[in-house]
Coordinates of C-alpha atoms in Angstrom, one line a residue:
M14 CA 0.0 0.0 0.0
T15 CA 1.2 3.5 -0.8
N16 CA 0.5 6.7 1.1
S17 CA -1.3 8.2 -1.8
A18 CA -4.5 10.0 -0.8
N19 CA -6.1 8.7 -4.0
N20 CA -6.3 5.4 -2.3
P21 CA -9.3 5.3 0.1
K22 CA -7.3 3.3 2.5
S23 CA -4.2 5.6 2.5
A24 CA -2.5 6.2 5.9
R25 CA -3.3 9.9 5.8
L26 CA -7.0 9.4 5.0
L27 CA -7.3 6.8 7.8
A28 CA -5.5 9.2 10.1
L29 CA -7.9 12.1 9.2
E30 CA -10.9 9.9 9.8
S31 CA -9.5 8.5 13.1
L32 CA -8.8 12.0 14.3
E33 CA -12.3 13.1 13.5
K34 CA -13.7 10.3 15.7
V35 CA -11.3 11.1 18.6
L36 CA -11.4 14.9 18.5
T37 CA -15.1 15.4 17.7
S38 CA -16.9 12.1 18.8
G39 CA -14.9 11.2 21.9
A40 CA -13.4 7.9 20.7
Y41 CA -10.3 6.7 22.5
S42 CA -7.2 7.1 20.4
N43 CA -5.6 3.7 21.3
L44 CA -8.8 1.8 20.6
Q45 CA -9.6 3.7 17.5
L46 CA -6.1 3.1 16.1
N47 CA -6.2 -0.6 17.0
Q48 CA -9.5 -1.0 15.2
V49 CA -8.3 0.8 12.1
I50 CA -5.0 -1.2 11.9
E51 CA -6.9 -4.5 12.4
Q52 CA -9.4 -3.6 9.6
N53 CA -6.9 -2.4 7.0
N54 CA -4.0 -4.3 5.5
L55 CA -1.4 -1.6 6.1
A56 CA 2.3 -1.9 5.3
D57 CA 4.6 -1.3 8.2
N58 CA 5.6 2.2 7.0
D59 CA 1.9 3.2 6.6
R60 CA 1.0 1.8 10.0
R61 CA 3.8 3.8 11.5
L62 CA 2.7 7.0 9.7
L63 CA -0.9 6.5 10.7
T64 CA 0.0 6.0 14.3
N65 CA 2.4 9.0 14.2
L66 CA -0.2 11.3 12.7
V67 CA -3.0 10.4 15.1
Y68 CA -0.9 10.5 18.3
G69 CA 1.1 13.5 17.1
V70 CA -1.8 15.7 16.3
I71 CA -3.6 14.9 19.5
Q72 CA -0.4 15.4 21.6
H73 CA 0.3 18.8 20.1
R74 CA -3.3 19.9 19.7
L75 CA -3.1 23.2 21.6
T76 CA 0.1 24.1 19.8
L77 CA -1.3 23.3 16.4
E78 CA -4.5 25.3 17.1
F79 CA -2.4 28.2 18.3
W80 CA -0.4 28.2 15.0
L81 CA -3.4 27.5 12.8
E82 CA -5.4 30.5 14.2
S83 CA -3.0 33.0 12.6
F84 CA -3.7 31.5 9.2
I85 CA -7.5 31.1 9.3
K86 CA -8.1 34.2 11.5
G87 CA -11.3 33.1 13.1
K88 CA -12.9 31.8 9.9
K89 CA -15.4 29.1 10.7
I90 CA -14.5 25.9 8.9
D91 CA -15.7 22.3 9.1
D92 CA -14.1 20.1 11.8
W93 CA -12.5 17.8 9.3
V94 CA -10.9 20.8 7.4
K95 CA -9.4 22.1 10.7
I96 CA -8.1 18.6 11.5
L97 CA -6.6 18.3 7.9
L98 CA -4.8 21.6 8.3
M99 CA -3.5 20.6 11.8
M100 CA -2.3 17.4 10.3
A101 CA -0.4 19.4 7.6
L102 CA 1.1 21.7 10.3
Y103 CA 2.2 18.8 12.4
Q104 CA 3.9 17.2 9.4
Y105 CA 5.6 20.4 8.3
H106 CA 7.0 21.1 11.8
Y107 CA 7.5 17.7 13.4
L108 CA 8.3 15.2 10.6
D109 CA 11.6 16.2 9.3
K110 CA 12.0 13.2 6.9
V111 CA 8.8 13.9 5.0
P112 CA 9.3 16.4 2.1
E113 CA 7.1 19.5 2.2
W114 CA 5.9 19.1 -1.4
A115 CA 4.6 15.6 -0.5
I116 CA 2.8 16.9 2.6
T117 CA 1.2 19.7 0.5
D118 CA 0.2 17.4 -2.4
E119 CA -1.3 14.7 -0.2
S120 CA -3.2 17.2 1.9
I121 CA -4.7 18.8 -1.2
K122 CA -5.8 15.4 -2.5
L123 CA -7.5 14.7 0.8
A124 CA -9.3 18.0 0.6
K125 CA -10.5 17.1 -2.9
I126 CA -11.7 13.6 -1.7
K127 CA -13.5 14.9 1.3
G128 CA -14.9 18.2 0.1
H129 CA -15.9 20.4 -2.8
E130 CA -13.8 22.5 -5.1
G131 CA -14.1 25.6 -2.9
I132 CA -12.7 23.7 0.1
R133 CA -9.8 22.4 -2.0
K134 CA -8.9 25.9 -3.1
F135 CA -9.2 27.2 0.5
V136 CA -7.0 24.4 1.8
T137 CA -4.5 24.9 -1.0
A138 CA -4.2 28.6 -0.2
I139 CA -3.7 28.0 3.6
L140 CA -1.0 25.4 2.9
H141 CA 0.9 27.8 0.7
R142 CA 0.7 30.5 3.4
M143 CA 2.0 28.0 6.0
L144 CA 5.1 27.4 3.9
R145 CA 5.7 31.1 3.2
E146 CA 5.0 32.6 6.6
D147 CA 6.7 32.1 10.0
L148 CA 4.7 30.3 12.8
R149 CA 3.5 32.4 15.7
S150 CA 6.1 32.7 18.4
F151 CA 5.4 31.4 21.9
N152 CA 7.6 34.1 23.3
K153 CA 4.9 36.7 22.6
I154 CA 2.5 35.0 25.1
D155 CA 2.5 37.2 28.2
S156 CA 1.5 34.6 30.8
E157 CA 4.2 32.0 31.7
I158 CA 1.6 29.3 32.5
T159 CA -0.2 30.0 29.2
R160 CA 3.1 29.9 27.3
I161 CA 4.0 26.5 28.8
S162 CA 0.5 25.3 28.1
I163 CA 0.5 26.2 24.4
E164 CA 4.1 25.2 23.8
Y165 CA 3.8 21.7 25.4
S166 CA 0.0 21.4 24.7
V167 CA -0.9 20.7 28.4
P168 CA -3.9 22.4 30.0
E169 CA -3.1 25.3 32.3
W170 CA -4.9 23.7 35.3
L171 CA -2.7 20.6 35.0
I172 CA 0.5 22.7 34.8
E173 CA -0.5 24.6 37.9
E174 CA -1.3 21.5 39.8
L175 CA 2.0 19.7 38.8
S176 CA 3.9 22.9 39.8
H177 CA 2.1 23.0 43.1
Q178 CA 2.8 19.3 43.9
Y179 CA 6.3 18.8 42.4
G180 CA 7.8 22.3 42.0
D181 CA 8.5 24.2 38.8
H182 CA 11.7 22.3 37.8
Q183 CA 10.0 18.8 38.1
M184 CA 6.9 20.2 36.5
M185 CA 8.9 21.2 33.4
R186 CA 10.6 17.8 33.2
I187 CA 7.2 16.1 33.3
V188 CA 5.5 18.3 30.7
E189 CA 8.5 18.0 28.4
S190 CA 8.3 14.2 28.6
L191 CA 4.6 13.9 27.9
N192 CA 4.9 14.3 24.1
H193 CA 7.6 11.6 23.8
P194 CA 6.5 8.5 21.9
A195 CA 5.2 5.8 24.3
N196 CA 7.5 2.8 24.6
Q197 CA 6.1 -0.6 23.9
S198 CA 7.3 -3.1 26.5
L199 CA 6.6 -6.8 27.1
R200 CA 6.5 -8.9 30.1
I201 CA 8.0 -12.4 30.1
N202 CA 5.5 -15.0 31.3
T203 CA 7.7 -16.9 33.7
K204 CA 5.1 -19.6 34.0
L205 CA 6.0 -20.7 30.4
A206 CA 9.4 -19.3 29.5
D207 CA 12.6 -17.6 30.9
K208 CA 14.4 -14.5 29.7
E209 CA 17.1 -16.4 27.9
E210 CA 14.7 -18.4 25.8
I211 CA 12.6 -15.3 25.0
T212 CA 15.5 -13.2 23.9
R213 CA 16.7 -16.0 21.6
Q214 CA 13.2 -16.2 20.0
L215 CA 12.9 -12.5 19.6
F216 CA 16.3 -12.3 17.9
E217 CA 15.2 -15.0 15.5
D218 CA 12.0 -13.0 14.8
D219 CA 14.2 -10.0 13.9
L220 CA 13.0 -7.8 16.7
E221 CA 15.2 -5.2 18.3
F222 CA 14.8 -4.7 22.1
R223 CA 16.6 -3.8 25.3
D224 CA 16.4 -4.7 28.9
S225 CA 13.9 -2.6 31.0
R226 CA 15.4 -0.2 33.6
V227 CA 12.1 -0.4 35.5
A228 CA 10.9 -4.0 35.8
A229 CA 12.7 -7.3 36.2
N230 CA 10.9 -9.5 33.7
A231 CA 10.4 -6.8 31.0
L232 CA 12.0 -5.9 27.7
V233 CA 11.4 -2.7 25.8
L234 CA 10.8 -3.0 22.1
E235 CA 12.8 -0.8 19.7
R236 CA 11.8 -2.3 16.4
G237 CA 9.2 -4.8 15.3
V238 CA 5.7 -6.0 16.2
I239 CA 5.3 -8.0 19.4
A240 CA 1.9 -9.4 18.4
N241 CA 3.3 -11.1 15.3
T242 CA 5.8 -13.2 17.3
H243 CA 5.5 -16.9 18.1
A244 CA 6.3 -16.1 21.7
F245 CA 3.3 -13.7 21.9
K246 CA 0.9 -16.1 20.2
N247 CA 2.1 -18.9 22.5
G248 CA 1.5 -16.8 25.6
E249 CA 5.2 -16.7 26.6
I250 CA 5.1 -12.9 26.5
T251 CA 2.5 -10.3 26.9
I252 CA 2.3 -6.5 26.2
Q253 CA 2.4 -4.5 29.4
D254 CA 4.0 -1.2 30.4
E255 CA 7.1 -1.4 32.6
S256 CA 5.7 0.7 35.3
A257 CA 2.4 -1.3 35.4
M258 CA 4.4 -4.3 36.4
L259 CA 5.7 -2.7 39.6
A260 CA 2.6 -3.2 41.7
V261 CA 2.7 -7.0 41.4
E262 CA 6.5 -7.0 41.9
N263 CA 5.9 -5.3 45.2
M264 CA 3.4 -7.9 46.4
H265 CA 6.1 -10.5 47.1
L266 CA 3.7 -13.4 46.5
E267 CA 4.1 -17.0 47.6
K268 CA 2.8 -19.9 45.4
S269 CA 0.1 -20.9 47.9
F270 CA -1.4 -17.4 48.3
K271 CA -5.1 -16.6 47.9
V272 CA -5.0 -13.2 46.2
L273 CA -7.7 -10.6 45.4
D274 CA -7.3 -8.4 42.4
A275 CA -10.1 -5.9 43.2
C276 CA -10.1 -3.8 40.0
A277 CA -8.7 -6.3 37.5
A278 CA -9.8 -5.6 33.9
P279 CA -8.4 -6.2 31.3
G280 CA -6.3 -8.6 33.4
G281 CA -2.7 -7.6 32.8
K282 CA -1.9 -7.6 36.5
T283 CA -4.2 -10.6 37.2
V284 CA -2.1 -12.8 34.9
Q285 CA 1.1 -11.4 36.3
I286 CA -0.1 -12.4 39.7
A287 CA -1.2 -15.8 38.4
A288 CA 2.2 -16.6 37.0
M289 CA 3.6 -16.6 40.6
L290 CA 0.9 -19.0 42.0
D291 CA 0.6 -22.7 42.0
A292 CA -2.8 -24.4 41.9
A293 CA -1.4 -27.6 43.5
A294 CA -0.2 -25.5 46.4
G295 CA -3.6 -23.9 46.7
G296 CA -2.7 -20.6 45.0
K297 CA -5.5 -18.7 43.4
V298 CA -6.2 -15.1 42.3
T299 CA -9.8 -13.8 42.3
A300 CA -10.2 -11.0 39.7
L301 CA -13.1 -8.5 40.0
D302 CA -14.6 -6.1 37.5
I303 CA -18.0 -4.4 37.3
H304 CA -18.4 -5.1 33.5
Q305 CA -19.3 -8.6 32.3
N306 CA -17.6 -8.1 28.9
K307 CA -14.4 -7.3 30.7
I308 CA -14.6 -10.5 32.7
K309 CA -14.4 -12.3 29.4
L310 CA -11.2 -10.3 28.5
I311 CA -9.6 -11.4 31.8
K312 CA -10.5 -15.1 31.2
N313 CA -9.2 -15.0 27.6
N314 CA -6.0 -13.3 28.8
A315 CA -5.5 -16.0 31.4
K316 CA -6.1 -18.8 28.9
R317 CA -3.7 -17.3 26.4
L318 CA -0.9 -17.1 29.0
G319 CA -1.6 -20.6 30.4
V320 CA -2.6 -19.6 33.9
E321 CA -6.4 -20.1 33.8
D322 CA -6.1 -22.9 36.4
V323 CA -5.4 -20.3 39.2
V324 CA -7.7 -17.5 37.9
E325 CA -11.3 -16.9 38.9
A326 CA -12.9 -13.9 37.3
I327 CA -16.1 -12.4 38.8
D328 CA -18.3 -9.5 37.7
L329 CA -18.5 -7.6 41.0
D330 CA -18.1 -4.0 42.1
A331 CA -15.1 -4.1 44.5
R332 CA -17.1 -1.8 46.9
K333 CA -19.5 -4.8 47.4
V334 CA -17.0 -7.5 48.4
D335 CA -18.7 -7.9 51.7
N336 CA -21.6 -9.7 49.8
Q337 CA -19.2 -12.2 48.3
F338 CA -16.2 -12.9 50.7
D339 CA -15.7 -13.6 54.4
D340 CA -13.4 -11.4 56.4
E341 CA -9.7 -12.3 56.3
S342 CA -10.1 -14.4 53.1
F343 CA -7.0 -13.3 51.3
D344 CA -3.2 -13.4 51.9
A345 CA -2.7 -10.4 49.6
I346 CA -4.9 -7.9 47.9
L347 CA -4.2 -5.6 44.9
V348 CA -6.3 -2.4 44.5
D349 CA -5.2 -1.0 41.2
A350 CA -7.8 1.7 41.6
P351 CA -9.8 3.5 38.9
C352 CA -8.0 6.8 38.5
S353 CA -7.6 9.9 36.3
G354 CA -4.9 8.2 34.3
F355 CA -2.5 11.1 34.0
G356 CA 0.4 8.8 34.0
L357 CA -0.8 7.4 30.7
I358 CA -0.9 10.7 28.7
R359 CA 1.7 9.5 26.2
R360 CA -0.3 6.4 25.5
K361 CA -3.7 8.1 25.7
P362 CA -2.9 11.8 24.8
E363 CA -6.5 13.0 24.7
I364 CA -6.8 12.4 28.5
R365 CA -5.1 15.8 29.1
Y366 CA -8.0 17.7 27.4
E367 CA -10.9 15.6 28.7
K368 CA -10.4 15.8 32.5
E369 CA -10.6 18.5 35.1
L370 CA -9.1 18.7 38.6
S371 CA -12.6 18.0 40.0
D372 CA -12.5 14.6 38.3
S373 CA -9.5 13.7 40.4
Y374 CA -11.3 14.6 43.6
N375 CA -14.4 12.7 42.6
L376 CA -12.2 9.6 41.9
Q377 CA -10.6 10.0 45.3
K378 CA -13.9 9.2 46.9
V379 CA -14.3 6.0 44.9
Q380 CA -10.7 4.9 45.7
L381 CA -11.3 5.3 49.4
E382 CA -14.6 3.4 49.2
I383 CA -12.8 0.5 47.6
L384 CA -10.0 0.5 50.2
E385 CA -12.6 0.6 53.0
A386 CA -14.5 -2.3 51.5
V387 CA -11.5 -4.6 50.9
A388 CA -9.7 -3.8 54.2
P389 CA -11.5 -6.5 56.3
K390 CA -10.8 -9.1 53.7
I391 CA -7.0 -9.2 54.1
K392 CA -5.6 -11.6 56.7
K393 CA -3.6 -10.3 59.7
N394 CA -0.1 -9.5 58.6
G395 CA -1.2 -9.5 55.0
I396 CA -0.6 -6.5 52.6
I397 CA -3.0 -4.5 50.5
T398 CA -1.1 -3.0 47.5
Y399 CA -2.7 0.2 46.4
S400 CA -1.7 1.5 43.0
T401 CA -2.8 3.9 40.3
C402 CA -1.7 5.0 36.9
T403 CA -1.9 8.7 37.8
I404 CA 0.7 11.1 39.2
L405 CA -1.7 13.4 41.1
K406 CA -1.1 13.2 44.8
Q407 CA -4.8 13.6 45.7
E408 CA -5.4 10.1 44.3
N409 CA -2.2 8.6 45.6
D410 CA -0.5 9.7 48.9
D411 CA -3.6 11.6 50.0
V412 CA -5.8 8.6 49.7
I413 CA -3.3 6.5 51.7
N414 CA -3.1 9.1 54.4
M415 CA -6.8 9.4 54.7
F416 CA -7.2 5.6 54.8
L417 CA -4.6 5.3 57.6
A418 CA -6.2 8.0 59.6
N419 CA -9.3 5.8 59.9
H420 CA -7.5 2.4 60.2
S421 CA -5.1 2.0 63.1
E422 CA -4.9 -1.7 62.3
F423 CA -2.9 -0.9 59.2
I424 CA 0.6 0.6 58.8
L425 CA 2.4 1.9 55.7
E426 CA 5.4 -0.1 54.6
R427 CA 8.1 0.9 52.1
T428 CA 7.3 -0.2 48.5
H429 CA 10.0 -2.5 47.2
T430 CA 10.6 -3.4 43.5
S431 CA 13.0 -6.0 42.0
L432 CA 15.3 -3.3 40.6
D433 CA 15.1 -1.2 43.8
L434 CA 13.9 1.9 41.9
K435 CA 14.4 5.3 43.5
A436 CA 16.2 3.7 46.4
K437 CA 17.2 7.0 48.0
R438 CA 13.7 8.5 48.1
E439 CA 12.3 9.6 51.5
S440 CA 8.8 8.5 50.9
K441 CA 7.7 4.9 51.7
T442 CA 5.3 5.0 48.7
L443 CA 6.8 4.9 45.2
T444 CA 5.8 7.4 42.5
I445 CA 7.2 6.9 39.0
L446 CA 6.9 10.0 36.9
P447 CA 6.9 9.8 33.1
S448 CA 10.1 11.8 33.1
D449 CA 11.9 9.4 35.5
F450 CA 12.5 6.4 33.2
D451 CA 10.6 7.4 30.0
S452 CA 7.8 5.0 31.0
D453 CA 4.2 5.5 32.1
G454 CA 3.6 7.3 35.3
F455 CA 2.6 5.1 38.2
F456 CA 2.1 5.0 42.0
V457 CA 2.5 2.0 44.3
S458 CA 2.0 1.7 48.1
S459 CA 1.9 -1.1 50.7
L460 CA -0.6 -1.3 53.6
R461 CA 0.1 -4.0 56.1
R462 CA -2.6 -5.2 58.5
T463 CA -1.1 -5.6 61.9
M464 CA -4.1 -6.6 63.9

């Protein structure tokens, strides 16, 4: 397949249609991209271009809108035309290896396919102006917060909150990292394979990868497609972010443990737990989720990875565990709580525009309710591991402190990981920022029941 816009399945046309669905209809970028890639037989270079355009335009949306306004000067245009022009701006400015003439030509062809002659002429005129005129300078923006917001395409409220929580220097490191491409990492399923065998297989499949700096049984992909490998199809590896593996690393499980995964779907951490358990020794992980269709995902994931014998998946709201389980039923509990997801911005870039600070505080209430509900279900001396994929303290340390204030039978223990990350930190909890290791942002804490 070529990139020609005359082809209805071209990468640029698919990108334009995908961006319309994400930016105007609320589709999730990662799900939308996965669907488009599955439905279209794209060559590797087209798949990479499609992914780059969709994520790139969303990531830099505020910047692109700022630049575009000087060219259209308030003129009302159709959403798809605006997105097409933002795509062109993104390619002109951020894709050094794509010739400007090719970007211009393909954009005009898309305007012709999607619109009438008047729109084609309008788009052509704007594109030529973009090439002739300088882009608006960020330095002319008076407010420092607004300048950072536009330059890095991060909402002002989030910049202010990160500055308040982490200081200006750390805030800048975080926002600068948010538009980096998200790494794709894999976890080795130690139930079926070891690292030496997997690295040999991946070399044979012509993949390029490196050891993770974050998680012990992880590799970071640098070239290739994990899902096409025999190891993936055989369940010997699975796609999982490095930071997301840390919560289970911290649980220090024994083969005979009864484990509750209170907020489990789609099951990545469930199967990571399951790989450490042994059915013959009595080990089992009970995975909960409120959606029946996601229970099926958990079961399918467990079957693919060969751990279904120790996985029980139940559709149940974690806040209602009292209806299902006796007190002190579990040796270990994982609460990977529903959260604002700000640690995943590189993977789901639209999150930054969709959420407000109030969403974080509303989620805090749910997170506390889940911890309150599962607390009686952990055995004495057992540990509840509380984790989130956000970096906002009101959903992390604040939740832990509020829980401990009401539960003298629990103490906070230091979070430990296999590679002893951030060993010199003062906090017992562990917060991984996107700027720390170029991974997703994540939070992990350990609550031990003492009585």
